[in-house]
Short mmCIF file of C-alpha atoms and ligand atoms in Angstrom, two decimals:
data_model
loop_
_atom_site.label_atom_id
_atom_site.label_comp_id
_atom_site.label_asym_id
_atom_site.label_seq_id
_atom_site.Cartn_x
_atom_site.Cartn_y
_atom_site.Cartn_z
CA UNK A 1 -37.21 -45.12 100.59
CA UNK A 2 -33.52 -45.69 100.55
CA UNK A 3 -30.98 -48.55 100.12
CA UNK A 4 -29.80 -47.92 103.74
CA UNK A 5 -32.99 -49.56 104.61
CA UNK A 6 -31.68 -52.89 103.62
CA UNK A 7 -29.71 -53.65 106.69
CA UNK A 8 -30.81 -57.08 107.42
CA UNK A 9 -31.64 -60.49 105.76
CA UNK A 10 -35.20 -60.37 103.70
CA UNK A 11 -37.02 -63.91 103.76
CA UNK A 12 -39.70 -64.61 101.24
CA UNK A 13 -42.04 -67.99 101.07
CA UNK A 14 -43.96 -68.30 98.04
CA UNK A 15 -46.39 -71.00 97.46
CA UNK A 16 -46.78 -73.47 94.40
CA UNK A 17 -49.88 -72.57 92.15
CA UNK A 18 -52.14 -74.77 89.86
CA UNK A 19 -53.24 -72.51 87.24
CA UNK A 20 -56.31 -72.56 84.78
CA UNK A 21 -58.58 -74.95 86.86
CA UNK A 22 -60.07 -76.12 83.67
CA UNK A 23 -61.71 -73.37 81.69
CA UNK A 24 -59.87 -70.34 83.55
CA UNK A 25 -57.27 -70.44 81.16
CA UNK A 26 -54.80 -67.58 81.74
CA UNK A 27 -57.05 -66.25 84.43
CA UNK A 28 -57.80 -68.39 87.33
CA UNK A 29 -55.65 -70.51 89.86
CA UNK A 30 -55.26 -71.71 93.34
CA UNK A 31 -52.16 -71.63 95.46
CA UNK A 32 -50.76 -74.87 97.11
CA UNK A 33 -48.90 -75.44 100.11
CA UNK A 34 -45.61 -76.24 98.42
CA UNK A 35 -42.94 -73.79 98.84
CA UNK A 36 -39.93 -71.89 97.41
CA UNK A 37 -38.17 -70.26 100.34
CA UNK A 38 -35.96 -67.40 99.53
CA UNK A 39 -33.46 -65.65 101.59
CA UNK A 40 -31.87 -62.25 100.29
CA UNK A 41 -28.70 -60.76 102.07
CA UNK A 42 -26.47 -57.69 101.55
CA UNK A 43 -23.32 -58.61 99.19
CA UNK A 44 -20.81 -56.97 97.22
CA UNK A 45 -21.07 -59.34 94.29
CA UNK A 46 -24.36 -61.16 92.84
CA UNK A 47 -24.29 -64.43 94.44
CA UNK A 48 -26.87 -67.13 93.87
CA UNK A 49 -27.17 -70.48 95.61
CA UNK A 50 -29.95 -72.71 94.68
CA UNK A 51 -30.97 -76.13 95.69
CA UNK A 52 -32.44 -76.67 92.07
CA UNK A 53 -30.78 -76.34 88.68
CA UNK A 54 -30.84 -72.50 88.01
CA UNK A 55 -28.78 -70.15 86.46
CA UNK A 56 -26.37 -67.97 88.86
CA UNK A 57 -25.90 -64.95 86.85
CA UNK A 58 -28.20 -62.02 86.36
CA UNK A 59 -30.42 -64.21 84.07
CA UNK A 60 -31.50 -66.02 87.04
CA UNK A 61 -35.40 -65.53 87.42
CA UNK A 62 -35.30 -64.65 90.81
CA UNK A 63 -32.80 -62.13 90.39
CA UNK A 64 -34.05 -60.60 86.99
CA UNK A 65 -37.56 -60.09 88.77
CA UNK A 66 -35.77 -58.26 91.61
CA UNK A 67 -33.82 -56.15 88.90
CA UNK A 68 -37.20 -55.26 87.42
CA UNK A 69 -37.90 -53.48 90.93
CA UNK A 70 -34.27 -52.27 91.14
CA UNK A 71 -34.49 -50.43 87.80
CA UNK A 72 -37.74 -48.79 88.59
CA UNK A 73 -36.12 -47.00 91.79
CA UNK A 74 -32.94 -46.27 90.28
CA UNK A 75 -30.89 -49.13 91.76
CA UNK A 76 -30.54 -51.49 88.49
CA UNK A 77 -28.12 -54.34 89.05
CA UNK A 78 -27.79 -53.77 92.71
CA UNK A 79 -25.72 -56.86 94.12
CA UNK A 80 -27.15 -59.26 96.53
CA UNK A 81 -26.79 -62.75 97.85
CA UNK A 82 -29.85 -64.94 97.08
CA UNK A 83 -30.27 -68.33 98.67
CA UNK A 84 -33.40 -70.39 97.24
CA UNK A 85 -34.76 -73.54 98.49
CA UNK A 86 -37.61 -74.78 96.40
CA UNK A 87 -39.95 -77.93 96.86
CA UNK A 88 -41.83 -76.83 93.63
CA UNK A 89 -40.79 -79.15 90.91
CA UNK A 90 -39.70 -77.21 87.88
CA UNK A 91 -41.49 -77.25 84.29
CA UNK A 92 -44.27 -79.28 85.97
CA UNK A 93 -47.30 -77.17 85.89
CA UNK A 94 -46.98 -75.91 89.42
CA UNK A 95 -45.97 -72.41 89.08
CA UNK A 96 -42.20 -72.73 89.86
CA UNK A 97 -41.62 -69.76 87.52
CA UNK A 98 -44.19 -67.85 89.22
CA UNK A 99 -42.79 -68.40 92.24
CA UNK A 100 -39.37 -67.15 91.45
CA UNK A 101 -40.89 -64.01 89.80
CA UNK A 102 -43.26 -63.32 92.98
CA UNK A 103 -40.12 -64.18 95.17
CA UNK A 104 -37.93 -61.87 93.45
CA UNK A 105 -40.23 -58.91 93.19
CA UNK A 106 -41.66 -58.99 96.83
CA UNK A 107 -37.91 -59.64 98.02
CA UNK A 108 -36.71 -56.67 96.08
CA UNK A 109 -39.65 -54.45 97.32
CA UNK A 110 -38.47 -55.31 101.08
CA UNK A 111 -34.97 -54.34 100.15
CA UNK A 112 -35.80 -51.01 99.08
CA UNK A 113 -38.14 -50.35 102.12
CA UNK A 114 -41.43 -51.36 100.31
CA UNK A 115 -42.31 -48.63 97.94
CA UNK A 116 -44.47 -50.98 96.12
CA UNK A 117 -48.11 -51.47 97.09
CA UNK A 118 -49.69 -54.93 96.96
CA UNK A 119 -51.47 -53.71 93.56
CA UNK A 120 -48.25 -52.59 91.99
CA UNK A 121 -46.69 -55.98 92.93
CA UNK A 122 -49.62 -57.89 91.31
CA UNK A 123 -49.22 -55.62 88.01
CA UNK A 124 -45.61 -56.16 87.66
CA UNK A 125 -45.51 -59.90 88.34
CA UNK A 126 -48.31 -60.22 85.59
CA UNK A 127 -46.34 -58.44 83.37
CA UNK A 128 -43.33 -60.43 84.06
CA UNK A 129 -45.25 -63.81 83.68
CA UNK A 130 -47.61 -62.73 80.74
CA UNK A 131 -50.93 -63.53 82.70
CA UNK A 132 -52.09 -63.35 86.29
CA UNK A 133 -53.29 -67.03 86.91
CA UNK A 134 -50.12 -68.23 88.60
CA UNK A 135 -48.66 -65.09 90.08
CA UNK A 136 -52.05 -63.67 91.57
CA UNK A 137 -52.98 -66.66 93.84
CA UNK A 138 -48.96 -67.04 94.59
CA UNK A 139 -49.59 -63.43 96.09
CA UNK A 140 -52.90 -63.18 97.44
CA UNK A 141 -53.29 -67.02 98.34
CA UNK A 142 -56.38 -69.19 97.85
CA UNK A 143 -58.37 -69.26 94.56
CA UNK A 144 -57.86 -66.17 92.56
CA UNK A 145 -59.18 -64.98 89.25
CA UNK A 146 -57.68 -61.89 87.57
CA UNK A 147 -58.12 -59.90 84.45
CA UNK A 148 -56.35 -57.15 82.48
CA UNK A 149 -57.98 -53.91 82.71
CA UNK A 150 -58.09 -51.29 79.73
CA UNK A 151 -55.38 -49.30 81.34
CA UNK A 152 -53.13 -52.52 81.70
CA UNK A 153 -53.47 -52.87 85.41
CA UNK A 154 -54.79 -56.01 86.86
CA UNK A 155 -58.15 -56.49 88.41
CA UNK A 156 -59.23 -59.49 90.57
CA UNK A 157 -61.35 -61.33 92.95
CA UNK A 158 -60.11 -64.17 95.30
CA UNK A 159 -61.62 -66.39 97.81
CA UNK A 160 -60.10 -68.80 100.56
CA UNK A 161 -60.81 -72.26 99.59
CA UNK A 162 -63.65 -74.11 101.47
CA UNK A 163 -62.77 -76.04 104.41
CA UNK A 164 -63.02 -79.75 103.62
CA UNK A 165 -61.94 -79.42 100.15
CA UNK A 166 -58.71 -81.60 99.62
CA UNK A 167 -56.43 -81.46 96.69
CA UNK A 168 -54.02 -84.01 95.13
CA UNK A 169 -51.49 -83.44 92.40
CA UNK A 170 -49.66 -86.13 90.30
CA UNK A 171 -46.62 -85.12 88.81
CA UNK A 172 -44.86 -87.27 86.01
CA UNK A 173 -41.09 -88.12 85.70
CA UNK A 174 -40.82 -86.03 82.50
CA UNK A 175 -41.10 -82.05 82.23
CA UNK A 176 -43.17 -80.02 79.99
CA UNK A 177 -42.09 -76.75 78.70
CA UNK A 178 -44.64 -74.12 79.14
CA UNK A 179 -43.59 -72.82 75.75
CA UNK A 180 -44.08 -76.09 74.14
CA UNK A 181 -47.50 -76.53 75.94
CA UNK A 182 -48.32 -73.16 74.56
CA UNK A 183 -47.11 -73.65 71.05
CA UNK A 184 -49.71 -76.66 70.83
CA UNK A 185 -52.58 -74.32 71.10
CA UNK A 186 -54.65 -72.93 68.16
CA UNK A 187 -54.96 -69.33 67.42
CA UNK A 188 -58.81 -69.61 67.05
CA UNK A 189 -61.69 -71.32 68.60
CA UNK A 190 -65.28 -72.10 67.91
CA UNK A 191 -67.90 -70.21 69.69
CA UNK A 192 -69.15 -73.72 71.13
CA UNK A 193 -65.78 -74.47 72.81
CA UNK A 194 -65.52 -70.91 74.05
CA UNK A 195 -69.01 -71.31 76.00
CA UNK A 196 -68.02 -74.72 76.96
CA UNK A 197 -64.90 -73.27 78.82
CA UNK A 198 -66.45 -70.07 79.90
CA UNK A 199 -69.52 -71.83 81.38
CA UNK A 200 -67.35 -73.92 83.30
CA UNK A 201 -65.03 -71.31 84.48
CA UNK A 202 -67.83 -69.25 85.79
CA UNK A 203 -69.35 -72.00 87.92
CA UNK A 204 -65.73 -73.24 89.04
CA UNK A 205 -64.91 -69.50 90.75
CA UNK A 206 -68.44 -69.48 92.14
CA UNK A 207 -68.26 -73.09 93.59
CA UNK A 208 -65.07 -72.05 95.46
CA UNK A 209 -66.49 -68.86 96.65
CA UNK A 210 -69.84 -70.37 97.99
CA UNK A 211 -68.21 -73.26 99.37
CA UNK A 212 -70.32 -75.70 97.19
CA UNK A 213 -67.59 -78.36 96.37
CA UNK A 214 -69.82 -80.68 94.60
CA UNK A 215 -70.30 -78.12 92.04
CA UNK A 216 -66.65 -78.19 91.12
CA UNK A 217 -67.56 -81.16 88.99
CA UNK A 218 -67.96 -78.44 86.30
CA UNK A 219 -64.29 -78.15 85.99
CA UNK A 220 -63.63 -78.96 82.24
CA UNK A 221 -62.18 -77.03 79.38
CA UNK A 222 -61.88 -76.93 75.54
CA UNK A 223 -59.44 -73.97 75.21
CA UNK A 224 -56.32 -75.77 76.33
CA UNK A 225 -56.65 -79.36 77.59
CA UNK A 226 -57.65 -81.25 74.46
CA UNK A 227 -54.58 -79.96 72.80
CA UNK A 228 -52.15 -80.62 75.83
CA UNK A 229 -53.38 -83.96 77.10
CA UNK A 230 -51.86 -85.79 74.17
CA UNK A 231 -48.68 -84.28 75.32
CA UNK A 232 -48.81 -85.98 78.83
CA UNK A 233 -48.39 -89.44 78.43
CA UNK A 234 -50.43 -91.52 81.12
CA UNK A 235 -52.85 -88.62 81.78
CA UNK A 236 -55.86 -90.90 81.11
CA UNK A 237 -54.71 -93.42 83.74
CA UNK A 238 -54.00 -90.79 86.13
CA UNK A 239 -57.47 -89.33 85.59
CA UNK A 240 -58.98 -92.90 86.12
CA UNK A 241 -56.95 -93.18 89.22
CA UNK A 242 -58.03 -90.28 90.89
CA UNK A 243 -61.73 -90.63 89.84
CA UNK A 244 -61.55 -93.99 91.16
CA UNK A 245 -60.58 -92.66 94.38
CA UNK A 246 -63.62 -90.25 94.64
CA UNK A 247 -62.19 -87.18 92.91
CA UNK A 248 -64.84 -84.71 92.06
CA UNK A 249 -62.77 -83.10 89.33
CA UNK A 250 -59.53 -83.60 87.60
CA UNK A 251 -57.73 -81.15 85.30
CA UNK A 252 -54.39 -80.42 83.78
CA UNK A 253 -52.51 -78.27 86.28
CA UNK A 254 -51.23 -75.08 84.59
CA UNK A 255 -49.49 -75.95 81.23
CA UNK A 256 -49.09 -79.41 82.41
CA UNK A 257 -47.61 -82.04 82.88
CA UNK A 258 -48.88 -82.04 86.41
CA UNK A 259 -52.59 -83.24 86.98
CA UNK A 260 -54.57 -81.72 89.63
CA UNK A 261 -57.34 -83.61 91.45
CA UNK A 262 -60.22 -81.99 93.63
CA UNK A 263 -61.56 -84.04 96.54
CA UNK A 264 -64.26 -83.28 99.04
CA UNK A 265 -64.15 -84.03 102.80
CA UNK A 266 -61.48 -86.08 104.13
CA UNK A 267 -57.98 -86.39 102.51
CA UNK A 268 -57.55 -87.95 99.04
CA UNK A 269 -56.94 -91.63 100.21
CA UNK A 270 -55.89 -94.96 98.46
CA UNK A 271 -54.48 -93.49 95.21
CA UNK A 272 -52.48 -95.67 93.15
CA UNK A 273 -50.89 -93.81 90.43
CA UNK A 274 -48.98 -95.43 87.26
CA UNK A 275 -45.34 -95.97 87.67
CA UNK A 276 -43.32 -92.86 87.17
CA UNK A 277 -45.81 -90.47 88.69
CA UNK A 278 -45.21 -88.64 92.01
CA UNK A 279 -48.43 -87.94 94.30
CA UNK A 280 -48.34 -84.90 96.51
CA UNK A 281 -51.44 -84.10 98.54
CA UNK A 282 -50.59 -80.33 99.58
CA UNK A 283 -53.22 -78.21 101.52
CA UNK A 284 -54.71 -75.09 99.64
CA UNK A 285 -52.33 -72.08 100.82
CA UNK A 286 -54.91 -69.39 101.73
CA UNK A 287 -52.32 -67.05 102.72
CA UNK A 288 -50.05 -66.36 99.84
CA UNK A 289 -46.63 -64.94 99.71
CA UNK A 290 -44.94 -64.09 103.16
CA UNK A 291 -42.33 -61.67 103.33
CA UNK A 292 -40.09 -60.93 106.61
N1 HSE B 301 -52.13 -70.44 81.95
C1 HSE B 301 -50.91 -70.72 81.38
C2 HSE B 301 -50.94 -71.84 80.50
C3 HSE B 301 -50.16 -71.42 82.88
O1 HSE B 301 -51.82 -72.65 80.44
O2 HSE B 301 -50.35 -71.86 79.68
C4 HSE B 301 -48.82 -71.65 82.54
O3 HSE B 301 -47.86 -70.70 82.46
#
Protein backbone atom coordinates (compact mmCIF):
# COMPACT_ATOMS: atom_id res chain seq x y z
CA UNK A 1 0.00 0.00 0.00
CA UNK A 2 1.42 3.34 -1.01
CA UNK A 3 -0.02 6.71 -1.97
CA UNK A 4 1.96 6.22 -5.21
CA UNK A 5 -0.82 3.79 -6.05
CA UNK A 6 -3.12 6.79 -6.53
CA UNK A 7 -2.20 7.69 -10.07
CA UNK A 8 -5.55 7.91 -11.75
CA UNK A 9 -9.12 8.77 -11.00
CA UNK A 10 -11.32 6.92 -8.52
CA UNK A 11 -15.02 6.74 -9.31
CA UNK A 12 -17.59 5.54 -6.79
CA UNK A 13 -21.32 5.06 -7.22
CA UNK A 14 -23.35 4.68 -4.03
CA UNK A 15 -27.08 3.87 -3.87
CA UNK A 16 -29.69 5.58 -1.74
CA UNK A 17 -31.15 3.48 1.05
CA UNK A 18 -34.41 3.17 2.91
CA UNK A 19 -33.66 2.21 6.50
CA UNK A 20 -35.77 0.54 9.17
CA UNK A 21 -38.45 -1.06 6.92
CA UNK A 22 -40.89 -0.69 9.81
CA UNK A 23 -39.74 -2.60 12.89
CA UNK A 24 -36.10 -3.05 11.81
CA UNK A 25 -35.22 0.18 13.57
CA UNK A 26 -31.48 0.97 13.31
CA UNK A 27 -30.68 -2.47 11.88
CA UNK A 28 -32.42 -3.20 8.54
CA UNK A 29 -32.64 -1.41 5.20
CA UNK A 30 -32.74 -1.77 1.44
CA UNK A 31 -30.75 -0.14 -1.35
CA UNK A 32 -32.49 1.90 -4.03
CA UNK A 33 -31.47 2.80 -7.58
CA UNK A 34 -30.98 6.49 -6.88
CA UNK A 35 -27.31 7.39 -6.76
CA UNK A 36 -24.55 9.64 -5.50
CA UNK A 37 -21.67 9.49 -8.00
CA UNK A 38 -18.33 10.60 -6.62
CA UNK A 39 -15.12 11.20 -8.54
CA UNK A 40 -11.83 11.65 -6.64
CA UNK A 41 -8.70 12.99 -8.33
CA UNK A 42 -5.21 13.92 -7.23
CA UNK A 43 -4.91 17.57 -6.26
CA UNK A 44 -2.44 19.77 -4.32
CA UNK A 45 -5.25 21.44 -2.39
CA UNK A 46 -8.54 20.10 -1.03
CA UNK A 47 -11.16 20.96 -3.67
CA UNK A 48 -14.81 19.96 -3.42
CA UNK A 49 -17.39 20.41 -6.17
CA UNK A 50 -20.93 19.29 -5.38
CA UNK A 51 -24.21 19.72 -7.22
CA UNK A 52 -26.07 19.83 -3.89
CA UNK A 53 -25.48 22.26 -0.99
CA UNK A 54 -22.49 20.90 0.95
CA UNK A 55 -19.46 22.27 2.82
CA UNK A 56 -16.38 22.70 0.63
CA UNK A 57 -13.86 22.41 3.46
CA UNK A 58 -12.55 19.46 5.51
CA UNK A 59 -15.90 19.21 7.33
CA UNK A 60 -17.52 17.93 4.12
CA UNK A 61 -18.96 14.49 4.96
CA UNK A 62 -17.43 12.76 1.93
CA UNK A 63 -14.02 14.21 2.75
CA UNK A 64 -14.22 13.69 6.52
CA UNK A 65 -15.11 10.04 5.81
CA UNK A 66 -12.13 9.78 3.45
CA UNK A 67 -9.98 11.34 6.13
CA UNK A 68 -11.08 8.73 8.67
CA UNK A 69 -9.43 6.19 6.33
CA UNK A 70 -6.42 8.39 5.54
CA UNK A 71 -5.85 8.82 9.30
CA UNK A 72 -5.78 5.04 9.85
CA UNK A 73 -3.03 4.66 7.24
CA UNK A 74 -0.80 7.62 8.08
CA UNK A 75 -2.14 9.93 5.35
CA UNK A 76 -4.28 12.26 7.47
CA UNK A 77 -5.46 15.42 5.63
CA UNK A 78 -4.22 14.21 2.24
CA UNK A 79 -5.60 16.75 -0.27
CA UNK A 80 -7.80 15.53 -3.15
CA UNK A 81 -10.35 16.91 -5.56
CA UNK A 82 -13.85 15.52 -4.98
CA UNK A 83 -16.66 15.94 -7.49
CA UNK A 84 -20.04 14.72 -6.26
CA UNK A 85 -23.24 14.47 -8.28
CA UNK A 86 -26.12 13.26 -6.17
CA UNK A 87 -29.72 12.47 -7.08
CA UNK A 88 -30.47 11.50 -3.45
CA UNK A 89 -32.56 14.21 -1.79
CA UNK A 90 -30.90 15.53 1.39
CA UNK A 91 -32.40 15.22 4.89
CA UNK A 92 -35.19 13.17 3.37
CA UNK A 93 -34.82 9.69 4.88
CA UNK A 94 -33.16 8.18 1.82
CA UNK A 95 -29.66 7.76 3.22
CA UNK A 96 -27.97 10.78 1.62
CA UNK A 97 -25.52 11.06 4.55
CA UNK A 98 -24.81 7.32 4.54
CA UNK A 99 -24.07 7.55 0.80
CA UNK A 100 -21.49 10.28 1.52
CA UNK A 101 -19.90 8.16 4.26
CA UNK A 102 -19.79 4.98 2.14
CA UNK A 103 -18.61 6.94 -0.90
CA UNK A 104 -15.87 8.66 1.09
CA UNK A 105 -14.61 5.51 2.83
CA UNK A 106 -14.65 3.44 -0.39
CA UNK A 107 -12.98 6.21 -2.39
CA UNK A 108 -10.21 6.68 0.19
CA UNK A 109 -9.67 2.93 0.36
CA UNK A 110 -9.24 2.86 -3.43
CA UNK A 111 -6.90 5.88 -3.31
CA UNK A 112 -4.67 4.01 -0.83
CA UNK A 113 -4.56 0.81 -2.90
CA UNK A 114 -7.43 -1.01 -1.12
CA UNK A 115 -5.90 -1.90 2.27
CA UNK A 116 -9.39 -2.39 3.76
CA UNK A 117 -11.50 -5.50 3.25
CA UNK A 118 -15.28 -5.28 2.86
CA UNK A 119 -15.77 -6.14 6.56
CA UNK A 120 -13.43 -3.30 7.59
CA UNK A 121 -15.38 -0.90 5.36
CA UNK A 122 -18.69 -2.00 6.90
CA UNK A 123 -17.29 -1.61 10.44
CA UNK A 124 -15.89 1.87 9.81
CA UNK A 125 -18.97 3.15 7.94
CA UNK A 126 -21.21 1.85 10.74
CA UNK A 127 -19.05 3.58 13.34
CA UNK A 128 -19.20 6.86 11.38
CA UNK A 129 -22.99 6.71 10.81
CA UNK A 130 -23.85 5.32 14.25
CA UNK A 131 -25.87 2.29 13.01
CA UNK A 132 -25.68 -0.12 10.09
CA UNK A 133 -29.18 0.18 8.57
CA UNK A 134 -28.24 2.68 5.83
CA UNK A 135 -24.53 2.07 5.26
CA UNK A 136 -24.87 -1.73 5.13
CA UNK A 137 -27.35 -1.98 2.22
CA UNK A 138 -25.49 0.89 0.51
CA UNK A 139 -22.36 -1.32 0.58
CA UNK A 140 -23.78 -4.80 -0.04
CA UNK A 141 -26.97 -3.96 -1.98
CA UNK A 142 -30.40 -5.58 -1.69
CA UNK A 143 -32.03 -5.94 1.70
CA UNK A 144 -29.61 -6.15 4.61
CA UNK A 145 -29.89 -6.49 8.37
CA UNK A 146 -26.93 -5.92 10.66
CA UNK A 147 -26.04 -6.09 14.32
CA UNK A 148 -23.12 -4.93 16.43
CA UNK A 149 -21.19 -7.86 17.88
CA UNK A 150 -19.89 -7.83 21.44
CA UNK A 151 -16.43 -6.96 20.08
CA UNK A 152 -17.90 -3.90 18.28
CA UNK A 153 -17.67 -5.34 14.77
CA UNK A 154 -20.71 -5.67 12.51
CA UNK A 155 -22.35 -8.98 11.62
CA UNK A 156 -25.03 -9.09 8.93
CA UNK A 157 -27.24 -11.02 6.56
CA UNK A 158 -28.40 -9.78 3.16
CA UNK A 159 -30.62 -10.97 0.39
CA UNK A 160 -31.44 -9.72 -3.07
CA UNK A 161 -34.94 -8.31 -3.28
CA UNK A 162 -37.38 -10.74 -4.92
CA UNK A 163 -37.97 -10.08 -8.61
CA UNK A 164 -41.48 -8.80 -9.12
CA UNK A 165 -41.33 -6.58 -6.08
CA UNK A 166 -41.52 -2.89 -6.88
CA UNK A 167 -41.12 0.10 -4.62
CA UNK A 168 -42.19 3.72 -4.62
CA UNK A 169 -41.01 6.57 -2.45
CA UNK A 170 -42.84 9.81 -1.79
CA UNK A 171 -40.75 12.75 -0.62
CA UNK A 172 -42.35 15.96 0.63
CA UNK A 173 -41.16 19.48 -0.09
CA UNK A 174 -39.89 19.85 3.49
CA UNK A 175 -36.84 18.28 5.11
CA UNK A 176 -36.65 16.56 8.50
CA UNK A 177 -33.29 16.41 10.19
CA UNK A 178 -32.42 12.94 11.48
CA UNK A 179 -31.32 14.54 14.78
CA UNK A 180 -34.82 16.05 15.22
CA UNK A 181 -36.51 12.79 14.24
CA UNK A 182 -34.35 10.91 16.76
CA UNK A 183 -34.97 13.50 19.49
CA UNK A 184 -38.69 12.71 19.21
CA UNK A 185 -38.16 9.12 20.35
CA UNK A 186 -38.69 7.94 23.94
CA UNK A 187 -35.90 6.32 25.97
CA UNK A 188 -37.92 3.31 27.07
CA UNK A 189 -40.64 1.12 25.53
CA UNK A 190 -43.20 -1.37 26.80
CA UNK A 191 -42.56 -5.07 26.21
CA UNK A 192 -45.75 -5.10 24.10
CA UNK A 193 -44.41 -2.44 21.72
CA UNK A 194 -41.02 -4.19 21.51
CA UNK A 195 -42.68 -7.47 20.57
CA UNK A 196 -44.92 -5.66 18.06
CA UNK A 197 -41.86 -4.36 16.18
CA UNK A 198 -39.59 -7.35 16.74
CA UNK A 199 -42.13 -9.82 15.33
CA UNK A 200 -42.72 -7.65 12.27
CA UNK A 201 -39.01 -7.12 11.66
CA UNK A 202 -38.27 -10.85 11.76
CA UNK A 203 -41.13 -11.68 9.37
CA UNK A 204 -40.16 -8.77 7.08
CA UNK A 205 -36.60 -10.01 6.54
CA UNK A 206 -37.87 -13.58 6.14
CA UNK A 207 -40.41 -12.40 3.56
CA UNK A 208 -37.70 -10.69 1.51
CA UNK A 209 -35.35 -13.66 1.81
CA UNK A 210 -37.97 -16.26 0.86
CA UNK A 211 -39.54 -14.17 -1.90
CA UNK A 212 -42.90 -14.18 -0.12
CA UNK A 213 -43.80 -10.64 -1.16
CA UNK A 214 -47.35 -10.84 0.23
CA UNK A 215 -45.92 -11.47 3.72
CA UNK A 216 -44.39 -7.99 3.58
CA UNK A 217 -47.77 -6.79 4.82
CA UNK A 218 -46.14 -7.50 8.21
CA UNK A 219 -44.17 -4.25 7.87
CA UNK A 220 -45.11 -2.14 10.86
CA UNK A 221 -43.58 -0.59 13.94
CA UNK A 222 -44.12 0.89 17.38
CA UNK A 223 -40.54 1.94 18.17
CA UNK A 224 -40.19 5.02 15.98
CA UNK A 225 -43.08 5.51 13.56
CA UNK A 226 -45.75 6.59 16.09
CA UNK A 227 -43.43 9.40 17.27
CA UNK A 228 -42.28 10.49 13.81
CA UNK A 229 -45.48 10.37 11.79
CA UNK A 230 -46.80 13.50 13.60
CA UNK A 231 -43.68 15.32 12.28
CA UNK A 232 -44.53 14.30 8.70
CA UNK A 233 -47.43 16.48 7.62
CA UNK A 234 -49.46 14.64 4.98
CA UNK A 235 -48.27 11.12 5.95
CA UNK A 236 -51.83 9.76 6.34
CA UNK A 237 -52.88 11.04 2.89
CA UNK A 238 -49.77 9.58 1.26
CA UNK A 239 -50.34 6.25 2.99
CA UNK A 240 -53.95 6.25 1.75
CA UNK A 241 -52.81 7.07 -1.81
CA UNK A 242 -50.30 4.22 -1.82
CA UNK A 243 -52.78 1.75 -0.32
CA UNK A 244 -55.42 2.80 -2.87
CA UNK A 245 -52.89 1.94 -5.61
CA UNK A 246 -52.38 -1.54 -4.22
CA UNK A 247 -49.37 -1.15 -1.90
CA UNK A 248 -48.71 -4.22 0.23
CA UNK A 249 -46.91 -2.13 2.85
CA UNK A 250 -46.25 1.51 3.63
CA UNK A 251 -43.73 2.81 6.17
CA UNK A 252 -41.55 5.76 7.11
CA UNK A 253 -38.31 5.64 5.11
CA UNK A 254 -35.42 5.94 7.56
CA UNK A 255 -36.06 8.82 9.92
CA UNK A 256 -38.49 10.37 7.39
CA UNK A 257 -39.99 12.42 5.97
CA UNK A 258 -39.96 10.19 2.85
CA UNK A 259 -42.61 7.48 2.81
CA UNK A 260 -41.76 4.06 1.32
CA UNK A 261 -44.35 1.81 -0.30
CA UNK A 262 -43.86 -1.78 -1.44
CA UNK A 263 -45.88 -3.27 -4.26
CA UNK A 264 -46.07 -6.75 -5.75
CA UNK A 265 -45.82 -7.72 -9.43
CA UNK A 266 -45.82 -4.88 -11.93
CA UNK A 267 -44.84 -1.28 -11.47
CA UNK A 268 -46.59 0.84 -8.93
CA UNK A 269 -49.12 2.61 -11.14
CA UNK A 270 -51.70 5.39 -11.00
CA UNK A 271 -50.46 6.89 -7.77
CA UNK A 272 -51.74 10.38 -7.11
CA UNK A 273 -49.88 12.04 -4.28
CA UNK A 274 -51.02 15.15 -2.41
CA UNK A 275 -49.59 18.49 -3.58
CA UNK A 276 -46.00 19.09 -2.48
CA UNK A 277 -44.96 15.41 -2.62
CA UNK A 278 -42.60 13.98 -5.27
CA UNK A 279 -42.97 10.39 -6.42
CA UNK A 280 -40.00 8.21 -7.38
CA UNK A 281 -40.23 4.57 -8.45
CA UNK A 282 -36.61 3.35 -8.27
CA UNK A 283 -35.57 -0.28 -8.64
CA UNK A 284 -34.13 -2.03 -5.61
CA UNK A 285 -30.35 -1.94 -6.13
CA UNK A 286 -29.10 -5.48 -5.56
CA UNK A 287 -25.45 -4.57 -6.25
CA UNK A 288 -24.43 -1.97 -3.68
CA UNK A 289 -21.51 0.40 -3.96
CA UNK A 290 -19.39 0.22 -7.11
CA UNK A 291 -15.77 1.43 -7.06
CA UNK A 292 -13.70 1.86 -10.23
N1 LIG B 1 -32.35 4.15 11.78
C1 LIG B 1 -32.14 5.56 11.64
C2 LIG B 1 -33.31 6.28 12.27
C3 LIG B 1 -32.04 5.90 10.18
O1 LIG B 1 -34.44 5.84 12.06
O2 LIG B 1 -33.10 7.26 12.98
C4 LIG B 1 -31.69 7.32 9.93
O3 LIG B 1 -30.37 7.59 10.27
